[in-house]
Coordinates of C-alpha atoms and ligand atoms in Angstrom, one line a residue:
X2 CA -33.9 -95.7 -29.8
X3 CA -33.7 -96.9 -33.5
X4 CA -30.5 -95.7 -35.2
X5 CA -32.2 -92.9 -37.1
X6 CA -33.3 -91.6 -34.0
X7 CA -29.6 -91.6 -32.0
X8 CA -28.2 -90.3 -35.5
X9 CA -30.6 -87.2 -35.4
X10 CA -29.8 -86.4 -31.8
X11 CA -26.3 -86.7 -31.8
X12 CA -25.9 -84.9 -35.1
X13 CA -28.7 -81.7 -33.2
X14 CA -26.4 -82.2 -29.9
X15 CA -23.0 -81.6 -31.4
X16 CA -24.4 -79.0 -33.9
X17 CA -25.8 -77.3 -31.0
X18 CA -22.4 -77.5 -29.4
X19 CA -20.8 -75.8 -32.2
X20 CA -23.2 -73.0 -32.5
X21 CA -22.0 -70.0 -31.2
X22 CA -24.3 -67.8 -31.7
X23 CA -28.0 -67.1 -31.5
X24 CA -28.0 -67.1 -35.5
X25 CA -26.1 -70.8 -35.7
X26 CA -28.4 -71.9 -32.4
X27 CA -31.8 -70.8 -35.1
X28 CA -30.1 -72.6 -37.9
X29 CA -30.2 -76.1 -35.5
X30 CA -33.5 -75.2 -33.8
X31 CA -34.9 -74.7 -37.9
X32 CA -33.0 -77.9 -39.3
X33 CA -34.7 -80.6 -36.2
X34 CA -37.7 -78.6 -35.0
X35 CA -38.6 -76.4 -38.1
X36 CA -41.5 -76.7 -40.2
X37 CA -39.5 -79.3 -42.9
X38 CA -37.0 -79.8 -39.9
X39 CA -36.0 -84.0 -39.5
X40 CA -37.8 -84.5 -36.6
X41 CA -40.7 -82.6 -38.1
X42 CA -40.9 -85.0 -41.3
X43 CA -40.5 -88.1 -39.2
X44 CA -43.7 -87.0 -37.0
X45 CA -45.4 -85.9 -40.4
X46 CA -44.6 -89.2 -41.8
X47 CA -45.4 -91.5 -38.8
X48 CA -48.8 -92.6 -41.1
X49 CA -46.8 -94.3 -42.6
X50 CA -45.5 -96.5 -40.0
X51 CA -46.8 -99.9 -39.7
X52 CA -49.6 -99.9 -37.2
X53 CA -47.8 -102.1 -34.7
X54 CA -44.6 -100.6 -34.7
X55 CA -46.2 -96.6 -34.8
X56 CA -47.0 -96.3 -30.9
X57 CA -43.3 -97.0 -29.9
X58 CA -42.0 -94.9 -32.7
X59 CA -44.5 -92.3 -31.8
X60 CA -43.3 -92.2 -28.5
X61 CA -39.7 -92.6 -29.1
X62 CA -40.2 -89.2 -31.3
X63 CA -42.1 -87.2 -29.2
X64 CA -39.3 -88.3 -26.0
X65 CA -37.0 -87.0 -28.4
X66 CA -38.4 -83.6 -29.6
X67 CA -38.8 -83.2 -25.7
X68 CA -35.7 -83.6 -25.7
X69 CA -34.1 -81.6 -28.2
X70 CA -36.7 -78.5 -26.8
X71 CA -35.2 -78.7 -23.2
X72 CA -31.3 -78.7 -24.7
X73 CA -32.3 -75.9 -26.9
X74 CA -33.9 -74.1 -24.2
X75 CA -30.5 -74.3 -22.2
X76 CA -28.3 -73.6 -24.8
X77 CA -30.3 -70.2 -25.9
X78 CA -30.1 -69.3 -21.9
X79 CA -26.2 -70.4 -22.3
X80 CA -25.6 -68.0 -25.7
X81 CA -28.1 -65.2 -24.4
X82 CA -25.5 -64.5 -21.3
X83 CA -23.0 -64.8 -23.0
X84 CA -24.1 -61.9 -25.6
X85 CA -24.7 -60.0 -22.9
X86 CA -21.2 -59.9 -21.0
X87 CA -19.6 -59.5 -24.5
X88 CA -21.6 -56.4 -24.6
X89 CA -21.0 -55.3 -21.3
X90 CA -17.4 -56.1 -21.9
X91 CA -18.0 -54.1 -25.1
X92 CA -19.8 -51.1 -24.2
X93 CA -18.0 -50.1 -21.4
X94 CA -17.0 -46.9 -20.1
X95 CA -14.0 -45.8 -18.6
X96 CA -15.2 -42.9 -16.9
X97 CA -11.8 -41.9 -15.8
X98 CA -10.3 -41.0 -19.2
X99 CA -10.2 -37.5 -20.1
X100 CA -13.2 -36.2 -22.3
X101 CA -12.2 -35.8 -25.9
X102 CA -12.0 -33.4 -28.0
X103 CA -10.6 -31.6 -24.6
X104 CA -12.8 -29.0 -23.2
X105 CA -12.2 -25.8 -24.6
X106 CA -14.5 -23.0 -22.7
X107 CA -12.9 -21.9 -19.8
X108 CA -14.3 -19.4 -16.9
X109 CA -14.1 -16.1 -17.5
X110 CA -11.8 -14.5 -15.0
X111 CA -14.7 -11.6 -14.1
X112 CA -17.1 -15.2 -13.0
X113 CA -14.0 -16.6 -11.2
X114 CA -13.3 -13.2 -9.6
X115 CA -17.0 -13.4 -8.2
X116 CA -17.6 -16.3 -7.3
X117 CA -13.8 -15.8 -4.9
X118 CA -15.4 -12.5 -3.6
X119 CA -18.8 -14.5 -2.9
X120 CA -16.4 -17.2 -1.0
X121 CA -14.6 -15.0 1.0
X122 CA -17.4 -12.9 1.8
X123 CA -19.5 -15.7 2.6
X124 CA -17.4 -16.9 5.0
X125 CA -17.6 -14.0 7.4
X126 CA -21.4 -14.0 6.8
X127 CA -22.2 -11.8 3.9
X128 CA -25.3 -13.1 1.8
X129 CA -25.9 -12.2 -1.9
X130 CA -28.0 -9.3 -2.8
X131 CA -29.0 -8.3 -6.6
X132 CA -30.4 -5.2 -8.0
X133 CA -31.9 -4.5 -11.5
X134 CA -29.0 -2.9 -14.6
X135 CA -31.7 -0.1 -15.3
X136 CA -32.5 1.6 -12.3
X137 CA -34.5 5.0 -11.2
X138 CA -32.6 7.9 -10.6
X139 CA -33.8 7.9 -6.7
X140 CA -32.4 4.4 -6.4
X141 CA -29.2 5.5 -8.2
X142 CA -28.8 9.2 -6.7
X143 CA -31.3 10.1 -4.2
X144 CA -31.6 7.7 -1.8
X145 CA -27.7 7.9 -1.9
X146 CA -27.9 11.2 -0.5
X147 CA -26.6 12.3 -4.0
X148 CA -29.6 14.9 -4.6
X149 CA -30.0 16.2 -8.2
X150 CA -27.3 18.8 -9.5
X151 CA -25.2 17.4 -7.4
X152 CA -21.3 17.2 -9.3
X153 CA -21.0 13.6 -8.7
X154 CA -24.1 12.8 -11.1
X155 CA -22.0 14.5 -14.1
X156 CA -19.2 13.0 -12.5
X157 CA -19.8 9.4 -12.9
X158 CA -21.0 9.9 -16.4
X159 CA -24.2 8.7 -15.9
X160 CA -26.0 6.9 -19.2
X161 CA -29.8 8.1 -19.0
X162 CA -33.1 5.9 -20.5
X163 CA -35.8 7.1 -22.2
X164 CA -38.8 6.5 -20.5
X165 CA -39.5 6.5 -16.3
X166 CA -40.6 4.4 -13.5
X167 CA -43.1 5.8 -11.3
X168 CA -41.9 9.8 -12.5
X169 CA -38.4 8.7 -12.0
X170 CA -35.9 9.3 -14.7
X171 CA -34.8 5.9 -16.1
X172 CA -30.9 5.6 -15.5
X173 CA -28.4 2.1 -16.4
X174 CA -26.7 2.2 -12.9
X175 CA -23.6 3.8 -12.5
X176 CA -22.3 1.9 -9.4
X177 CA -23.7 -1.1 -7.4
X178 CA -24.6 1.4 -4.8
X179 CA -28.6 1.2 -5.6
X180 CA -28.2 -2.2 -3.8
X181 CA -28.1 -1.1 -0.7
X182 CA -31.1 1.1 -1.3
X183 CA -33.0 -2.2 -2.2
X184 CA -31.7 -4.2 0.6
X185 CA -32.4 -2.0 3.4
X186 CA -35.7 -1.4 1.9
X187 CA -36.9 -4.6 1.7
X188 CA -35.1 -6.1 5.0
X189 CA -35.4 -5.5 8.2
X190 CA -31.7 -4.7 10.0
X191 CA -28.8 -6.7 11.1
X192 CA -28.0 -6.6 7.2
X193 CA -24.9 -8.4 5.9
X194 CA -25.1 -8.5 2.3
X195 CA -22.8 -8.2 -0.5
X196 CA -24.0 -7.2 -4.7
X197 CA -21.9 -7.9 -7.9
X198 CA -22.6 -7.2 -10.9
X199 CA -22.6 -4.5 -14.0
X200 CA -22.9 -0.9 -13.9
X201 CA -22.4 2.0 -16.4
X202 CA -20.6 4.8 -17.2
X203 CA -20.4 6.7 -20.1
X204 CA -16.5 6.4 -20.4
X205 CA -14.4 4.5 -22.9
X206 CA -9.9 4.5 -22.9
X207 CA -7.5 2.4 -22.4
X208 CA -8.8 1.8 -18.6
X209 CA -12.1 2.6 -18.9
X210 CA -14.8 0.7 -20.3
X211 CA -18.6 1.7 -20.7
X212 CA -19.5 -1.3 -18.7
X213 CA -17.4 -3.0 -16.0
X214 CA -18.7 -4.6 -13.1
X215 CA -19.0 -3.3 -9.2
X216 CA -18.9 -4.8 -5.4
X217 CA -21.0 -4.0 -3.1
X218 CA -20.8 -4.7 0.6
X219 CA -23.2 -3.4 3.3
X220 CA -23.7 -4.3 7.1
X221 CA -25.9 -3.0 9.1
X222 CA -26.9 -3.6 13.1
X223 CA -27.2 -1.4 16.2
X224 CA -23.3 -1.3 17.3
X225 CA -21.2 -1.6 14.5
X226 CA -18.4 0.7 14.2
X227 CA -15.4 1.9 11.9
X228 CA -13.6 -0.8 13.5
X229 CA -15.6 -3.7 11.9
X230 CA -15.8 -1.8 8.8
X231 CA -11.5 -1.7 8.5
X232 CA -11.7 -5.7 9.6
X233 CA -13.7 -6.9 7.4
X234 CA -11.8 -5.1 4.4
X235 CA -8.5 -5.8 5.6
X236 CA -8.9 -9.8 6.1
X237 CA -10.8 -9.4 2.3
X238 CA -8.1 -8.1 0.7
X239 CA -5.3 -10.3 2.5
X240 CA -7.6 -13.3 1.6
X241 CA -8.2 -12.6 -1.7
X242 CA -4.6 -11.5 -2.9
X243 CA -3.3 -13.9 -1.0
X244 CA -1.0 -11.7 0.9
X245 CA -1.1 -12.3 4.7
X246 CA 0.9 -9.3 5.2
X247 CA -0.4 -7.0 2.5
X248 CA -0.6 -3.4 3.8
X249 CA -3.7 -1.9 3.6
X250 CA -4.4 2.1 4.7
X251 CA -7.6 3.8 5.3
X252 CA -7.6 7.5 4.2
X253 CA -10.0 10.4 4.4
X254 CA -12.2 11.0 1.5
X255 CA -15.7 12.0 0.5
X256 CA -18.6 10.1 -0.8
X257 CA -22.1 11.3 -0.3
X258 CA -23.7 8.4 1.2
X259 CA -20.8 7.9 4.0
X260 CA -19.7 9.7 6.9
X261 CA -16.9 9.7 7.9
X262 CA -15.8 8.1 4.4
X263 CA -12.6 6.4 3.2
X264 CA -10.4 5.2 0.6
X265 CA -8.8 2.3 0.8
X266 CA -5.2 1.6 -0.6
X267 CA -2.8 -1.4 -0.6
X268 CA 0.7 -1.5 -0.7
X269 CA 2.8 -2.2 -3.9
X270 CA 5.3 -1.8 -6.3
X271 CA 4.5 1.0 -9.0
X272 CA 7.6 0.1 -10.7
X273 CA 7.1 -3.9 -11.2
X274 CA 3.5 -3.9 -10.1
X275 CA 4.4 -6.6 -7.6
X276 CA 1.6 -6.3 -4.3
X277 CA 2.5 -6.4 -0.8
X278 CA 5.9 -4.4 -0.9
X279 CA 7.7 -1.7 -2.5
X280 CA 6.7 1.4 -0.1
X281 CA 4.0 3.1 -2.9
X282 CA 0.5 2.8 -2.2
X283 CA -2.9 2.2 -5.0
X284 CA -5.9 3.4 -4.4
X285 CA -8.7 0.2 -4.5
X286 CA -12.0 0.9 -2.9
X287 CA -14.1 3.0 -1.5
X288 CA -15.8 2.5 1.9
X289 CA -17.5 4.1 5.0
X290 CA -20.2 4.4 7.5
X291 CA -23.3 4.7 6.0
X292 CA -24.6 8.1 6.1
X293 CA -28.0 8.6 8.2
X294 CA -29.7 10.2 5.9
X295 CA -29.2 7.1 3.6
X296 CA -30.5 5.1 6.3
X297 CA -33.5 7.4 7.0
X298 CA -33.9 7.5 3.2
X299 CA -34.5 3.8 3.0
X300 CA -37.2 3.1 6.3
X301 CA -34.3 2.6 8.9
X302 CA -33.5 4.6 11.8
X303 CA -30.5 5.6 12.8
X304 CA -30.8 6.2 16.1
X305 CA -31.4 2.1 16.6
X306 CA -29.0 1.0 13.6
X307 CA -25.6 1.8 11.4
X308 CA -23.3 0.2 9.5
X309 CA -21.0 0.1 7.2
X310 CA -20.7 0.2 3.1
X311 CA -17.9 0.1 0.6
X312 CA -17.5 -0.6 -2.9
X313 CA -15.1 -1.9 -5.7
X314 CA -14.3 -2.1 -9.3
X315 CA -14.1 -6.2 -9.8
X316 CA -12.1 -5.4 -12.7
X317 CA -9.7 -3.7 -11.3
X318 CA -8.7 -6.3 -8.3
X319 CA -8.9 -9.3 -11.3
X320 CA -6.3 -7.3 -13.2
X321 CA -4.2 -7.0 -10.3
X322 CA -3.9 -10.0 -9.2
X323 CA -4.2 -11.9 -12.3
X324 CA -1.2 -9.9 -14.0
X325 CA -3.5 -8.6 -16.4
X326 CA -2.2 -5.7 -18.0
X327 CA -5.3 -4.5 -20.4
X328 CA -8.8 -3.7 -19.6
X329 CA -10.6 -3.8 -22.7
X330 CA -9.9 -7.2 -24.1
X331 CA -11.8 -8.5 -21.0
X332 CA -15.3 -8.1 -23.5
X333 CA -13.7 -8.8 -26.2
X334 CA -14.7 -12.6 -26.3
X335 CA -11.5 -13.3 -28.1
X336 CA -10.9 -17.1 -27.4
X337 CA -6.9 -16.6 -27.2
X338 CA -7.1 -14.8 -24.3
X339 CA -10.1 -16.4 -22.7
X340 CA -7.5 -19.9 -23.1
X341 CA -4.5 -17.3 -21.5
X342 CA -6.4 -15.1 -18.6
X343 CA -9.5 -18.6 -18.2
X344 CA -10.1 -21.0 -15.5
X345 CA -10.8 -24.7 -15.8
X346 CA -14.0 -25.0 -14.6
X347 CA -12.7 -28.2 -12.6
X348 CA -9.3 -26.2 -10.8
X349 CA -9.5 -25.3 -7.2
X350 CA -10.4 -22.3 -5.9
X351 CA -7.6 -20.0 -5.5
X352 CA -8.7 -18.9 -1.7
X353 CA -6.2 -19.0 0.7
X354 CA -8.1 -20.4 3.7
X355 CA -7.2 -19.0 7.0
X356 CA -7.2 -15.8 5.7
X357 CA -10.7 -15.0 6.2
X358 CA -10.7 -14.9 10.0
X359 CA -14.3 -14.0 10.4
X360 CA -14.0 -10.0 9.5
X361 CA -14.8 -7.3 11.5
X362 CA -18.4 -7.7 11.6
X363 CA -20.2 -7.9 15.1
Ligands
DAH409 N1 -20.3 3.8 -5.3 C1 -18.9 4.2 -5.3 C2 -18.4 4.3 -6.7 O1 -18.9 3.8 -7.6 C3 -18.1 3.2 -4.5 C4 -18.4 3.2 -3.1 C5 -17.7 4.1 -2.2 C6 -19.4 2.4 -2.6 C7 -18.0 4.1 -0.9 C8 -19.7 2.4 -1.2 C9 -18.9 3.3 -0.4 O2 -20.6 1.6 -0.7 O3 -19.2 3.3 1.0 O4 -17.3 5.0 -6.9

């Protein structure tokens, strides 16, 4: 190779070596191989060569521009990689680092409260049920063995629509009650089902709000019996409180769609409202086997089938065991207390496994 020749490579080469990047690799590939590159002119200017010598100069340049092309080629594959881990490198995300700004919703202690009821009550084979807010006043009253004029339709207050569903007054649903109605109409028995969710009443103080939410349980099957019924409430309420010794008593009462029907109490302190000791008793739920003419009332006989029902104010148990002293701030949206009373959406359920033993339930 003549001396120009060996200059123009090893000038390229260590150029090439020195470039560290795709624009400095461009700037070599433009100064040899460019349109007005060296190696370019030199080919352009090979007429001018003296015939004898122009064949071995001709190939002498084109060896070299093959070449240059191949080291290029290598070094662009060389720089290319190497772009591509710095980005990697650069880019990456460390997945494990807490998200920022920190999250600041939190679960309202009503959702928690469900989905623990849903948990425990899943576990001993309850399935969900739902039922519309506005319902009929046969779902709400009738079919509850609560026939009009009855005192408890004035008793519970009861917010009526405008409007009606197939000649049925229009009522927003003053318990979860109409639930049952639905369920047993629509399924055929054994029925193990539990309904959240919001009813009405028109009632506003310091513990009473116009809207507040209900739970509903219902079993049905051919041979269950009180027993079952007092079971499955009593591992409930042990489970969700957390109280493996909570006391928990059944006591006469009336509601229209049970017989016989009970309250149910737990034990506590009145004094520090501290659960599971302290010799006085609050009232909780209600509960009972379902009446038969609520059963006859929705397609199911009861010579073949009964069951059990019972019902609670969600409220009222989140309050209790959250510490929670007031009822109305619960809709109040107010984010102070949402970051007090809230749950991380990521903490562990608060269900004291063990607890639920598999209820009552045949
Ligand atoms: N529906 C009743 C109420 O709102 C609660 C209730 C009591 C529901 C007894 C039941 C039950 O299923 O058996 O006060």
């Amino acid at each position: 190779m003549s001396d120009d020749l060996t200059l123009l490579r090893d000038e390229t080469l260590s150029a090439l070596t020195a470039a560290t990047d795709l624009k400095g690799w461009d700037a070599v590939r433009v100064a040899a191989l460019g349109r007005n590159g060296r190696l370019t002119q030199l080919l352009k200017g090979l007429g001018g060569v003296a015939p004898e010598a122009r064949k071995e100069r001709g190939a002498a340049l084109n060896r070299l521009k093959a070449e240059l092309e191949a080291v290029l080629e290598a070094r662009r594959g060389e720089l290319d990689a190497a772009a591509l881990d710095a980005r990697l490198a650069n880019e990456r995300v460390d997945i494990t680092l807490p998200p920022r700004p920190e999250p600041r919703g939190s679960i309202h202690p009503i959702s928690r409260t469900m989905e623990e009821i849903a948990a425990i009550f899943g576990a001993m084979g309850f399935g969900l049920a739902e039922g519309p807010d506005i319902e009929d006043d046969w779902m709400n009253f009738g079919a509850l063995n609560i026939p009009a004029h009855h005192p408890a339709r004035q008793d519970m207050d009861t917010f009526y629509m405008p409007g009606e569903r197939g000649g049925r007054r229009l009522v927003l649903r003053t318990h979860t009650s109409p639930v049952q109605a639905r369920t047993m109409l629509s399924e055929a028995p054994p029925i193990r089902k539990i309904c959240m969710g919001r009813t009405y009443r028109a009632d506003h103080d310091a513990t009473h709000s116009p809207m507040f939410h209900q739970c509903e349980g219902l079993a049905i099957d051919r041979a269950i019996h009180l027993g079952h019924l007092k079971g499955c409430v009593v591992d409930f309420l042990r489970s969700f409180f957390g109280i493996a010794s909570l006391p928990v008593r059944f006591r006469s009462s009336y509601f229209p769609f049970t017989e016989p029907s009970m309250e149910v109490d737990i034990g506590w302190n009145r004094k520090t409202g501290e659960l599971g000791a302290g010799g006085d008793w609050l009232e909780i739920m209600g509960s009972g086997m379902v009446h038969p003419k609520v059963l006859a009332n929705c397609g199911i006989d009861p010579r073949d089938w009964q069951g059990f029902a019972f019902g609670m104010g969600i409220e009222r148990i989140a309050m209790l065991k959250l510490g929670i002293p007031d009822l109305r701030p619960f809709y109040d949206a107010d984010l102070r207390w949402l970051g007090h009373y809230g749950f991380s959406p990521l903490a562990p359920a608060m269900l004291h496994e063990g607890l639920a033993s598999g209820g009552g339930a045949a």
